[in-house]
Short mmCIF file of C-alpha atoms in Angstrom, two decimals:
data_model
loop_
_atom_site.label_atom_id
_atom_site.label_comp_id
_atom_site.label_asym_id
_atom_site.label_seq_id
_atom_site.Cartn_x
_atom_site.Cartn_y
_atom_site.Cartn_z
CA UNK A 1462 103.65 141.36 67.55
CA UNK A 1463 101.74 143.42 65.14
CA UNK A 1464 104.44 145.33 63.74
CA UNK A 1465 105.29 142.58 62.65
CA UNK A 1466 102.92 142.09 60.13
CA UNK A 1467 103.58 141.92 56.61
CA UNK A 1468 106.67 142.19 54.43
CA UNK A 1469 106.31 138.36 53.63
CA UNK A 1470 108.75 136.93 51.17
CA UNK A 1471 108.26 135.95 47.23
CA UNK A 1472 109.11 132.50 46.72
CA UNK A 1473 109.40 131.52 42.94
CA UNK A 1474 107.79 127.76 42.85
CA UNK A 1475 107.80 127.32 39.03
CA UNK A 1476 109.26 128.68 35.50
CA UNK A 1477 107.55 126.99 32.37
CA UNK A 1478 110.18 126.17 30.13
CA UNK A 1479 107.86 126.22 27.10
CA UNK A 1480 106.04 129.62 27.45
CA UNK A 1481 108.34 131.49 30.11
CA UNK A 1482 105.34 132.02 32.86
CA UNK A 1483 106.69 132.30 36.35
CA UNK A 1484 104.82 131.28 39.62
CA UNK A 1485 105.42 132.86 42.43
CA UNK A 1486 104.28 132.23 46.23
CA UNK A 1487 103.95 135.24 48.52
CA UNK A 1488 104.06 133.73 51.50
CA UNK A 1489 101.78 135.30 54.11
CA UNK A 1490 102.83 132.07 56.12
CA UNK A 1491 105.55 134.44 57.51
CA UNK A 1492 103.49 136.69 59.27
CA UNK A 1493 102.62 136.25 63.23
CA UNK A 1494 100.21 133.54 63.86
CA UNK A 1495 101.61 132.15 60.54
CA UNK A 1496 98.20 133.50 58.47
CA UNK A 1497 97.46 136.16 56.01
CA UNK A 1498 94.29 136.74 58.44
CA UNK A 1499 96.15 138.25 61.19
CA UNK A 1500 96.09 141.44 58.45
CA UNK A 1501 92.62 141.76 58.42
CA UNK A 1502 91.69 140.80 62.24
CA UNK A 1503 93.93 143.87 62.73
CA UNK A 1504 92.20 146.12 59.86
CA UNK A 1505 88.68 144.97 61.63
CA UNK A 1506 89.71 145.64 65.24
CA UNK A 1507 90.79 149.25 64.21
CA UNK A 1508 87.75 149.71 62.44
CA UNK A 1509 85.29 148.86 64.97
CA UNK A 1510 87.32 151.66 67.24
CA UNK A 1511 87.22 154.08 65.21
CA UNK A 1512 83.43 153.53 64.60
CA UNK A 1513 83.03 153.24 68.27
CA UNK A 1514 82.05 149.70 68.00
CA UNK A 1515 84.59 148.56 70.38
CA UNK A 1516 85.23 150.36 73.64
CA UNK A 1517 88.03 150.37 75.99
CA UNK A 1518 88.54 147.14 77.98
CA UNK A 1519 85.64 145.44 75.59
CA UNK A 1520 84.45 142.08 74.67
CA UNK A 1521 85.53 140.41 71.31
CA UNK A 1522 83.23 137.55 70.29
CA UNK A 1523 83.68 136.14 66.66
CA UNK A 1524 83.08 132.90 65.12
CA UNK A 1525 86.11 131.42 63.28
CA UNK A 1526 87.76 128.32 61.66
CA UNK A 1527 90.79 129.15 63.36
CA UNK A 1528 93.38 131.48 61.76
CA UNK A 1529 90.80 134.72 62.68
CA UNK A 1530 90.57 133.32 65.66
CA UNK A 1531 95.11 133.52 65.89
CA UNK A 1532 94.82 137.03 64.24
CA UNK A 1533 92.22 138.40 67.11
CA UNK A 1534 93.77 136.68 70.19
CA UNK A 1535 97.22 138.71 69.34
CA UNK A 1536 95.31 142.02 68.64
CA UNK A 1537 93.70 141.48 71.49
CA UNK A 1538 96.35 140.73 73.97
CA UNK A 1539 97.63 143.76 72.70
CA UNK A 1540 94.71 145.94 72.83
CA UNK A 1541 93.37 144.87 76.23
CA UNK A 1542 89.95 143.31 74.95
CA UNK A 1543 89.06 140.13 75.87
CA UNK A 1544 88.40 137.53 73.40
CA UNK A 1545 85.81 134.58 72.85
CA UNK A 1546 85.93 132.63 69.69
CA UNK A 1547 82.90 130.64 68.76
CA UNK A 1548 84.91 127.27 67.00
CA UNK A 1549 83.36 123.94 66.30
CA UNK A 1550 85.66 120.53 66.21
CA UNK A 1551 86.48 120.71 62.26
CA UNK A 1552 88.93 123.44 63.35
CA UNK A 1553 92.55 122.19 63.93
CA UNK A 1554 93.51 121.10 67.61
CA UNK A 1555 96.57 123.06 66.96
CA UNK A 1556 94.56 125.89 66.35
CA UNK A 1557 92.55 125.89 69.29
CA UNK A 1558 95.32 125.17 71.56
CA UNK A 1559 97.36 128.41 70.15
CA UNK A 1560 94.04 130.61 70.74
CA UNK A 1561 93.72 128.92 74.45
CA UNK A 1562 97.51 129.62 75.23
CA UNK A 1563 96.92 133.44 74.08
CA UNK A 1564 93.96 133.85 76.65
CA UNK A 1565 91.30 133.22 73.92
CA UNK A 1566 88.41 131.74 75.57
CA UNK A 1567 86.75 129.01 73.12
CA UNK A 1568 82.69 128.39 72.60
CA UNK A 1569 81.89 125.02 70.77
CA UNK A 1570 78.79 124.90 68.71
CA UNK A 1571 79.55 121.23 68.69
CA UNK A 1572 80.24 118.11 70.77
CA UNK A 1573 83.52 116.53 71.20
CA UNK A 1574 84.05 113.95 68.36
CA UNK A 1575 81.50 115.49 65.85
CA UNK A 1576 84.24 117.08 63.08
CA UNK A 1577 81.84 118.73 60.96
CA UNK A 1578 82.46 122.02 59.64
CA UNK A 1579 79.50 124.22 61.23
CA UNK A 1580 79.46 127.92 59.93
CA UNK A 1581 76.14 128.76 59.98
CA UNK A 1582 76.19 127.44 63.70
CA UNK A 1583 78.84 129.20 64.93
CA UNK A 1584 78.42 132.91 63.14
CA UNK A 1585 74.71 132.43 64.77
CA UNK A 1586 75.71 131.83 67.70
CA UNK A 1587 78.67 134.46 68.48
CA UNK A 1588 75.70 136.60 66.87
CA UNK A 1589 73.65 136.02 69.45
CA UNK A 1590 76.30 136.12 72.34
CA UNK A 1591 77.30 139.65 71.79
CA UNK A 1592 73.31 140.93 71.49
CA UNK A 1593 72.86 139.11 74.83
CA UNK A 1594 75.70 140.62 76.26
CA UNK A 1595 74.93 144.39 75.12
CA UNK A 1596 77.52 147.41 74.61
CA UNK A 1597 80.00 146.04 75.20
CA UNK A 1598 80.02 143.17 73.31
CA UNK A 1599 81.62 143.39 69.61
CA UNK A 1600 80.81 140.76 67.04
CA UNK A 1601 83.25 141.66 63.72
CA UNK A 1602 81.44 138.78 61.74
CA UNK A 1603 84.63 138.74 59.44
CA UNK A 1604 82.42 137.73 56.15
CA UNK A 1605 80.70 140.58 55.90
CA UNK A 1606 82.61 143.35 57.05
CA UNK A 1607 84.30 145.78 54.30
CA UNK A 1608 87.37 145.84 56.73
CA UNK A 1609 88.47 142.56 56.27
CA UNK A 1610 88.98 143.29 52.40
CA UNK A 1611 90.72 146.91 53.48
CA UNK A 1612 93.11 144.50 55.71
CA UNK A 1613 95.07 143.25 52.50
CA UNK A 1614 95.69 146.95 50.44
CA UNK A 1615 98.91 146.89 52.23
CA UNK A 1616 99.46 142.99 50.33
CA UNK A 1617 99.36 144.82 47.28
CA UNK A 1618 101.65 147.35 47.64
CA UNK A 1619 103.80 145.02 48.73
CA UNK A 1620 103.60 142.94 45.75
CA UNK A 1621 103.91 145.90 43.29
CA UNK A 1622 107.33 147.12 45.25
CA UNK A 1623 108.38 143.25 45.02
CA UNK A 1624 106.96 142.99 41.29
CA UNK A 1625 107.43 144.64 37.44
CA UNK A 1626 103.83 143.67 37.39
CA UNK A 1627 101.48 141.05 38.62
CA UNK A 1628 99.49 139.68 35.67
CA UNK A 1629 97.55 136.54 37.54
CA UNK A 1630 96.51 136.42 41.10
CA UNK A 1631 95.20 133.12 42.98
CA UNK A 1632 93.94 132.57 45.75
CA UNK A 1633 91.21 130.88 47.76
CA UNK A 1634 87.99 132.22 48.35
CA UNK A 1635 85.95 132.09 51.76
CA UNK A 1636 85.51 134.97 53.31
CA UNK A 1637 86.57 136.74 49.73
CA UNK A 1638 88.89 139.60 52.27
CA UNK A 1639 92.43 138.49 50.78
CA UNK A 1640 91.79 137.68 47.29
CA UNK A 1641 89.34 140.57 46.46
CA UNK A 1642 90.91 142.58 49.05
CA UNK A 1643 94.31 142.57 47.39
CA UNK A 1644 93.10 142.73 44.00
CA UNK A 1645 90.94 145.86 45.00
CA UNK A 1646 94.35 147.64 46.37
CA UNK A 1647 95.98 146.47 43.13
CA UNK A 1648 93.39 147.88 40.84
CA UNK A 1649 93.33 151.65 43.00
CA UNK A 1650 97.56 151.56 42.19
CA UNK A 1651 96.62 150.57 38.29
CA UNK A 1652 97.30 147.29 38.42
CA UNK A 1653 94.26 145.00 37.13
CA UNK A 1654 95.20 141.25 37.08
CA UNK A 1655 93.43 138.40 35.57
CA UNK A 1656 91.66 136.87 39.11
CA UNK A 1657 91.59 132.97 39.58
CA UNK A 1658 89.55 132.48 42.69
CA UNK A 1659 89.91 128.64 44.13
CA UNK A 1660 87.50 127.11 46.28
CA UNK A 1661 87.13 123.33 47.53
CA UNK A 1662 84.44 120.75 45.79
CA UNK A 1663 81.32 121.03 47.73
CA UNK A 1664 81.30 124.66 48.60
CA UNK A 1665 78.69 126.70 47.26
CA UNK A 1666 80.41 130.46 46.18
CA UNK A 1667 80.97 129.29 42.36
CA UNK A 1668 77.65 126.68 42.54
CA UNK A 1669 76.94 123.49 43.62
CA UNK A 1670 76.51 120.80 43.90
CA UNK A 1671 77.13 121.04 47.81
CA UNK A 1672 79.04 118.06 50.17
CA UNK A 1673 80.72 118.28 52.77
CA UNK A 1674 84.68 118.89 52.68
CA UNK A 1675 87.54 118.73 54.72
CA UNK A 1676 89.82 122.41 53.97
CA UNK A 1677 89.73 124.42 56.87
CA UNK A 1678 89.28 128.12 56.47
CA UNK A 1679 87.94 128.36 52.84
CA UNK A 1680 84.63 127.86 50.84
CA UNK A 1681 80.87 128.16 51.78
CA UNK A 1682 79.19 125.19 52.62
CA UNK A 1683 75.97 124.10 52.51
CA UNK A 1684 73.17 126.41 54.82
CA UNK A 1685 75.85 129.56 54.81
CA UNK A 1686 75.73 132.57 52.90
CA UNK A 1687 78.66 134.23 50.70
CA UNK A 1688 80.22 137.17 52.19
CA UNK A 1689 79.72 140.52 51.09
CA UNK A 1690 83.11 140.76 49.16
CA UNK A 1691 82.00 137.76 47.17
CA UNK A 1692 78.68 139.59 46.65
CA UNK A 1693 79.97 142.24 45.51
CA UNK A 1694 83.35 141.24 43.44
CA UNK A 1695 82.38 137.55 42.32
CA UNK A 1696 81.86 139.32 38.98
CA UNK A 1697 85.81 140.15 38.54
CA UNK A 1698 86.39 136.56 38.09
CA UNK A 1699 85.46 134.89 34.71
CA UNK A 1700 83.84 131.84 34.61
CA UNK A 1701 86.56 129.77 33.58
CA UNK A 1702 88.73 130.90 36.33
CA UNK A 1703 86.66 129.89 39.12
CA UNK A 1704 88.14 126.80 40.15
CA UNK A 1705 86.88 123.78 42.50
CA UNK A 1706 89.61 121.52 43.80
CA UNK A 1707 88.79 118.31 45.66
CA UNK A 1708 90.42 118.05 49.13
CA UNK A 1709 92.59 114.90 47.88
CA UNK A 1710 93.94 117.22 45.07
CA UNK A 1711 94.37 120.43 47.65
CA UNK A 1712 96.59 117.86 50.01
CA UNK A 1713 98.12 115.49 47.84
CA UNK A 1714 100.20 119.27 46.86
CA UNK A 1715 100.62 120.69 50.36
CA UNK A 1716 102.45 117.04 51.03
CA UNK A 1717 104.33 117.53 47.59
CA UNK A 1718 105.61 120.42 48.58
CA UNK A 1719 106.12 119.76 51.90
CA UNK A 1720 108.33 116.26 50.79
CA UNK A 1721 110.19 118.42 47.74
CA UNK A 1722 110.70 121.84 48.76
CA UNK A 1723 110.40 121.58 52.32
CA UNK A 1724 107.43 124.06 52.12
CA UNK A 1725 105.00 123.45 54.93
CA UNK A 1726 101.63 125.04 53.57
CA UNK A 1727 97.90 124.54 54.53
CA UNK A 1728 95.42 122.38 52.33
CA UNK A 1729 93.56 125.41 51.38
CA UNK A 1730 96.81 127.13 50.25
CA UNK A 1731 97.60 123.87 48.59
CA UNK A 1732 94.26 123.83 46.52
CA UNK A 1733 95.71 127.46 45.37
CA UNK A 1734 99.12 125.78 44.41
CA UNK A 1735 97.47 122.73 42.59
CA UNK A 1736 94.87 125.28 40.52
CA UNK A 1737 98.02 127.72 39.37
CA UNK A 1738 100.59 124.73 38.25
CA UNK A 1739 97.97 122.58 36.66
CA UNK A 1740 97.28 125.26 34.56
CA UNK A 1741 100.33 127.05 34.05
CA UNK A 1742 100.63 126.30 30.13
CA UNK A 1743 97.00 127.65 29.69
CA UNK A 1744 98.28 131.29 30.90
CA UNK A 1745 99.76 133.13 28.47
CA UNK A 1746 103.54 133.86 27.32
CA UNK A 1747 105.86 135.31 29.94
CA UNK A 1748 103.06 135.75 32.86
CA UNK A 1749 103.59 136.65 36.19
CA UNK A 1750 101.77 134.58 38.41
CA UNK A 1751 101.18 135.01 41.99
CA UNK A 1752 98.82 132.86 44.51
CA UNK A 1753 98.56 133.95 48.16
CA UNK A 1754 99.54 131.34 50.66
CA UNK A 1755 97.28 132.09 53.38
CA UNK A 1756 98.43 129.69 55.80
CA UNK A 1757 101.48 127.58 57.02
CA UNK A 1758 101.36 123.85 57.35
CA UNK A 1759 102.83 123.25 61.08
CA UNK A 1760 98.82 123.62 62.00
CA UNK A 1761 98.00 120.22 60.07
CA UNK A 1762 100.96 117.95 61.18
CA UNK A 1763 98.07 116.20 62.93
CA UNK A 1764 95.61 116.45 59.99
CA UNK A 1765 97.02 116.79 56.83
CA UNK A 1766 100.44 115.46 56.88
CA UNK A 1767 99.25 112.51 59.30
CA UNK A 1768 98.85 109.21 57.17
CA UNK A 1769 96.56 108.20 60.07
CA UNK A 1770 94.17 111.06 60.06
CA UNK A 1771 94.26 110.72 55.92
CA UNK A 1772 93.67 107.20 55.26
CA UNK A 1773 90.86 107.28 57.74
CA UNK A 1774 89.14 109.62 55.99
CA UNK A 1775 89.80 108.38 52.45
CA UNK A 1776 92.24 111.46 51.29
CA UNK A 1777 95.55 109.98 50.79
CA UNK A 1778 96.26 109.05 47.07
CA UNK A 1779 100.05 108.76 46.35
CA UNK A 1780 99.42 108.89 43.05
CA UNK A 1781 98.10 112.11 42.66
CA UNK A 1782 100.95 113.45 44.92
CA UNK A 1783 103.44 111.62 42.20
CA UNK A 1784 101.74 113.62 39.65
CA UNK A 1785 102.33 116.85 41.84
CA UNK A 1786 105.89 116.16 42.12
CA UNK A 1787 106.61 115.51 38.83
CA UNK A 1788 105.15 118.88 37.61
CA UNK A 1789 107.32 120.42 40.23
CA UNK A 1790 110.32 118.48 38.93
CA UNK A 1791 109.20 120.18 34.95
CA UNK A 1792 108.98 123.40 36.13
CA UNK A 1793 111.95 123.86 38.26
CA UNK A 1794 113.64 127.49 37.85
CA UNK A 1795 116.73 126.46 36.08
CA UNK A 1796 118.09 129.47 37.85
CA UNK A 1797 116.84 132.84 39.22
CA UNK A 1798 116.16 135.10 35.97
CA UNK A 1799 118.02 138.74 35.65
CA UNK A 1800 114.50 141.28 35.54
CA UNK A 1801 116.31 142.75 32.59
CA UNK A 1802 116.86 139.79 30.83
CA UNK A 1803 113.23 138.84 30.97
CA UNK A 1804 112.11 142.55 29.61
CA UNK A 1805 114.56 141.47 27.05
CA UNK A 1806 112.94 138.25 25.90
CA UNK A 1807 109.65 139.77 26.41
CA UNK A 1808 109.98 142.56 23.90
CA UNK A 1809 111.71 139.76 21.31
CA UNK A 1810 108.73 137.64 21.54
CA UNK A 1811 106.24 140.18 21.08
CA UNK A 1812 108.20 141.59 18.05
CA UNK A 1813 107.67 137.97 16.27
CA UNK A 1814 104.54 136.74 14.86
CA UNK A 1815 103.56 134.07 17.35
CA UNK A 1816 101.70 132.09 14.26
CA UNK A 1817 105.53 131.60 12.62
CA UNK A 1818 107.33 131.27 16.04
CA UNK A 1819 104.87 128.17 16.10
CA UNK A 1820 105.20 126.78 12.65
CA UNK A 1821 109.08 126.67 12.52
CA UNK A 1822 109.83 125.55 16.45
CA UNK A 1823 110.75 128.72 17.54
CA UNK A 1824 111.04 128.31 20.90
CA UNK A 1825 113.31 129.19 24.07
CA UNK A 1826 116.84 129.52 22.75
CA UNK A 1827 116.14 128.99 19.35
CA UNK A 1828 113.72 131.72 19.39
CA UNK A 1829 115.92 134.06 21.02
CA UNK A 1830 118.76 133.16 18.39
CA UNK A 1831 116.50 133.93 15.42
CA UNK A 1832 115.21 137.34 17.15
CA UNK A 1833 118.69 138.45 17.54
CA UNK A 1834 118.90 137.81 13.93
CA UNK A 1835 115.82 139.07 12.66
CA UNK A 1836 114.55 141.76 15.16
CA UNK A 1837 116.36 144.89 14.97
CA UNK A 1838 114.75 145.82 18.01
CA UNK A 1839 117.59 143.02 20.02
CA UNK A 1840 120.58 144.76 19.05
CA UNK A 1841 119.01 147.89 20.22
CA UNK A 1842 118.50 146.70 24.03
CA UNK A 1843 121.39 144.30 24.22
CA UNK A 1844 123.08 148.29 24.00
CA UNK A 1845 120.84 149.48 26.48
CA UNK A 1846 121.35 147.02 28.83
CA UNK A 1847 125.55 147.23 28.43
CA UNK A 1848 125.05 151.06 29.80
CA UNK A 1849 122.50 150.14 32.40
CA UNK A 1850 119.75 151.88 31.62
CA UNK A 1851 116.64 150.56 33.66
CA UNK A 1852 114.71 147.74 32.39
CA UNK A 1853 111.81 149.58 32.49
CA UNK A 1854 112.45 152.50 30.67
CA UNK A 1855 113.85 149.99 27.93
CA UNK A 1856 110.32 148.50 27.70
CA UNK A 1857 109.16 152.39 27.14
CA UNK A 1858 111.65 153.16 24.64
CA UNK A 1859 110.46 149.92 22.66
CA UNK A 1860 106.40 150.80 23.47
CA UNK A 1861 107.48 154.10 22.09
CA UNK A 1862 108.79 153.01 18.30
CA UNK A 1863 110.04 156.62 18.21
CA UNK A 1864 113.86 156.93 17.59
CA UNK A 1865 114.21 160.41 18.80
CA UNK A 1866 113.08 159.09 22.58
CA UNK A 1867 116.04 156.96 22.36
CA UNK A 1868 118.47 159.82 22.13
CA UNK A 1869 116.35 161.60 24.75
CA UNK A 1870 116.22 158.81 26.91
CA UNK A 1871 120.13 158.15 26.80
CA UNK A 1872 120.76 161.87 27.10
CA UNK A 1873 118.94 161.57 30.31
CA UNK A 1874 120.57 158.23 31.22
CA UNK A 1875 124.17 159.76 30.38
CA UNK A 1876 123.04 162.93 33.08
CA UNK A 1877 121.62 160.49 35.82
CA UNK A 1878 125.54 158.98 35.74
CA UNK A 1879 127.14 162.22 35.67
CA UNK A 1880 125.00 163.18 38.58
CA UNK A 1881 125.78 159.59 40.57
CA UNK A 1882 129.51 160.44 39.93
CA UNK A 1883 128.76 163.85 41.59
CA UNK A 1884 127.56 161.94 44.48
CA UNK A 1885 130.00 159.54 44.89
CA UNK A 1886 132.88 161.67 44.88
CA UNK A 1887 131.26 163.86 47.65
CA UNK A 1888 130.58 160.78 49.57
CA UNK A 1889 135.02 159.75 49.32
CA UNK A 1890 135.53 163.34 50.22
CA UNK A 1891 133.14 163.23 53.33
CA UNK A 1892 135.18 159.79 54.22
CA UNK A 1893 138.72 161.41 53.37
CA UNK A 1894 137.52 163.95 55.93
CA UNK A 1895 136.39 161.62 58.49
CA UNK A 1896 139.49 159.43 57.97
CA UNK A 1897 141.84 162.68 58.89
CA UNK A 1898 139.85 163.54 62.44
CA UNK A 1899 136.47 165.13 60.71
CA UNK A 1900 133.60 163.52 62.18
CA UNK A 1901 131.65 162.93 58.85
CA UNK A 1902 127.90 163.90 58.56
CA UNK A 1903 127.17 161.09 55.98
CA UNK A 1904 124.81 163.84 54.62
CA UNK A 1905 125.11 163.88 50.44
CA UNK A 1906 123.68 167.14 48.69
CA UNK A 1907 122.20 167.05 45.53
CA UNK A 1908 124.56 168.09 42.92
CA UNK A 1909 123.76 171.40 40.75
CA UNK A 1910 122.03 170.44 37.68
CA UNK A 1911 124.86 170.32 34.79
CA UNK A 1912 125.48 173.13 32.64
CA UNK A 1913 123.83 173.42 28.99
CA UNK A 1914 124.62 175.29 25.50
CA UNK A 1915 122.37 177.60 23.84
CA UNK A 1916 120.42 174.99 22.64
CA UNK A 1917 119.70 173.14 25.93
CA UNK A 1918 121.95 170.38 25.57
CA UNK A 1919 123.86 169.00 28.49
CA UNK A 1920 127.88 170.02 28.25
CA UNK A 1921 130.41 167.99 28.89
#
């Protein structure tokens, strides 16, 4: 089941007509165990081995919400470890029936009907059961161990094959491993985004003041300690984008979307959602948003998206989800935008001063209009783009400002056809060949660079 991991999907929520910002889900919900934690139980597991933490045939023992605990009962089953997670009865009973049917035996730090969340209770106590137990006992203690972070590098590659670039990130902070994580294997591939860390209200990461609250997996409540990845990378957010979103908020949008898009999520992913499109006219022009979706939604149909469970504890508000829908409704992708044609109205808006854009009502297609009018620079990349030259070495040619890099850069574009055309006609030939009785290799060789004048210049 592990190589199954990762390769989630992009889904693209929201497009703000106004300032051209997209927001875009990567859906970890589409891993095994239906959690982005699976990545890092994985990462820790490996870790621990090659340490020698964790010996052959040796005892797991971790304290968990529930989604470690999914990740670690499939790593494992697969590893041949046993595996005792410390849970309390704030956990999902979906959760802790999925950990009992993969052989996870379950430690409650609290009685049956008591539904508090108890971290501190739990981490101290699968502490304490793998120092009893001695060698060959292994306690990961998932919030502070620099593996859990490691987990989510592969995230971000995956994102920057997916993505021209990823200018916000979101996610929710407990633990700190997937939104610090990814961001960390962003930054090492030159990719720095703006962070927006979300939390729920009474968790204690971003400040107080602390209560108790209701999304599973996320936060620090009262009497725990932040991890060490919010120790140490706290600082990469700014102040004004550490969020706090109430639990109403967080699953009045996991219902929205679940009722609109048919997009079963988790409340903490939904407190994600809600932070993002709430604020998706403060970001600016032609952003690429992202927020992590850490968790599916099939683990709260008896939580969440139960009116019962909801209106018993107060979080059901229909008109906040009203409000949810409707900003869904606004930004609805009209359609799925050509890459190329959003380098395209990039570059335009750039190239006009935003201060006049403003005054005169430039906007959407009238803006676009009065750049092809105005901006010499649209003419030049309508061209481009008729000849299929790569969107991103259009953005370099206008970076550039340089007019001789525009006949270099078509020279080169005019040789990289020539050189496809090579290709292709020794591909027909290999298939001519196989059509007569050949048996065709399917191997095509690298044509000989073309032939140049005196001067270097490509012949014809």
């Amino acid at each position: 089941m592990s190589e199954l991991i990762g390769r989630t999907p992009l889904f693209e929520l929201a497009v703000s007509p106004e300032t051209g910002t997209r927001l875009l889900l990567k859906l970890e919900t589409m891993n095994p165990t239906g959690t982005a934690k699976i990545r890092m139980t994985r990462a820790m597991v490996l870790d621990a081995e090659q340490r020698g933490l964790l010996r052959p045939g040796g005892h797991i023992i971790e304290s968990t919400s529930g989604n470690t605990g999914l990740g670690l009962a499939v790593v494992s089953r697969e590893r041949g470890y046993r595996f005792t997670a410390v849970v309390d009865h704030h956990a999902c009973p979906a959760k802790l029936n999925a950990m009992r049917a993969m052989g996870t035996e379950l430690e409650f730090v609290s009685d049956e009907g008591d539904d508090g969340l108890s971290t501190s209770a739990r981490e101290e106590r699968a502490a304490q059961m793998a120092h009893e137990e001695g060698p060959g006992a292994y306690f990961p203690a998932q919030h502070d161990n620099l593996a859990n972070g490691v987990g989510y590098h592969a995230l971000a590659e995956e994102l920057l094959e997916d993505l021209e670039r990823i200018d916000i990130l979101v996610g929710a902070v407990g633990t700190g491993g997937s939104l610090f994580g990814t961001a960390r294997g962003l930054r090492d591939h030159g990719c720095a985004p703006r962070l927006v860390g979300v939390e729920p209200e009474g968790s204690i990461a971003f400040g107080g003041p602390a209560h108790d609250y209701w999304q599973s997996g996320t936060g620090t409540p009262l009497g725990a300690t932040p991890g060490i990845h919010v120790d140490q990378d706290l600082h990469l957010i700014e102040e004004r984008d550490r969020v706090k979103v109430s639990d109403v908020d967080a699953f009045a949008t996991a219902r929205a979307l679940a009722a609109t898009a048919g997009l079963l999520i988790g409340g903490s992913s939904g407190s994600s959602v809600y932070a993002a499109l709430t604020r998706l006219e403060q970001y600016p022009d032609f952003s690429t948003v992202v927020v992590i979706i850490n968790d599916d939604g099939e683990k709260y149909l008896d939580t969440v998206f139960d009116a019962t469970w909801m209106s018993d504890r107060d979080l059901i508000d229909l008109e906040r989800e009203t409000k949810v829908v409707e900003l869904l409704k606004t930004y609805t992708p009209p359609s799925r935008p050509d890459p190329g044609e959003l380098t395209v109205r990039r570059h335009l808006h750039r190239a006009l001063p935003d201060n006049f854009a403003v005054e005169k009502g430039l906007t959407g297609a009238k803006l676009e209009d009065y750049a092809d009018a105005k901006v010499p620079q649209a003419n030049l990349i309508h061209l481009l783009r008729q000849v299929d030259m790569p969107p991103h070495e259009i953005g370099e040619l206008l970076a550039s400002g340089n007019d001789n890099d525009v006949h270099l850069a078509l020279e080169k574009h005019r040789q990289r056809l020539v050189d496809q055309r090579a290709m292709v006609d020794q591909l027909l030939a290999a298939m001519r060949g196989s059509a007569s009785g050949q048996r065709a290799t399917h191997t095509i060789l690298v044509p000989d660079p073309a032939p140049t004048d005196a001067d270097g210049a490509a012949t014809k």
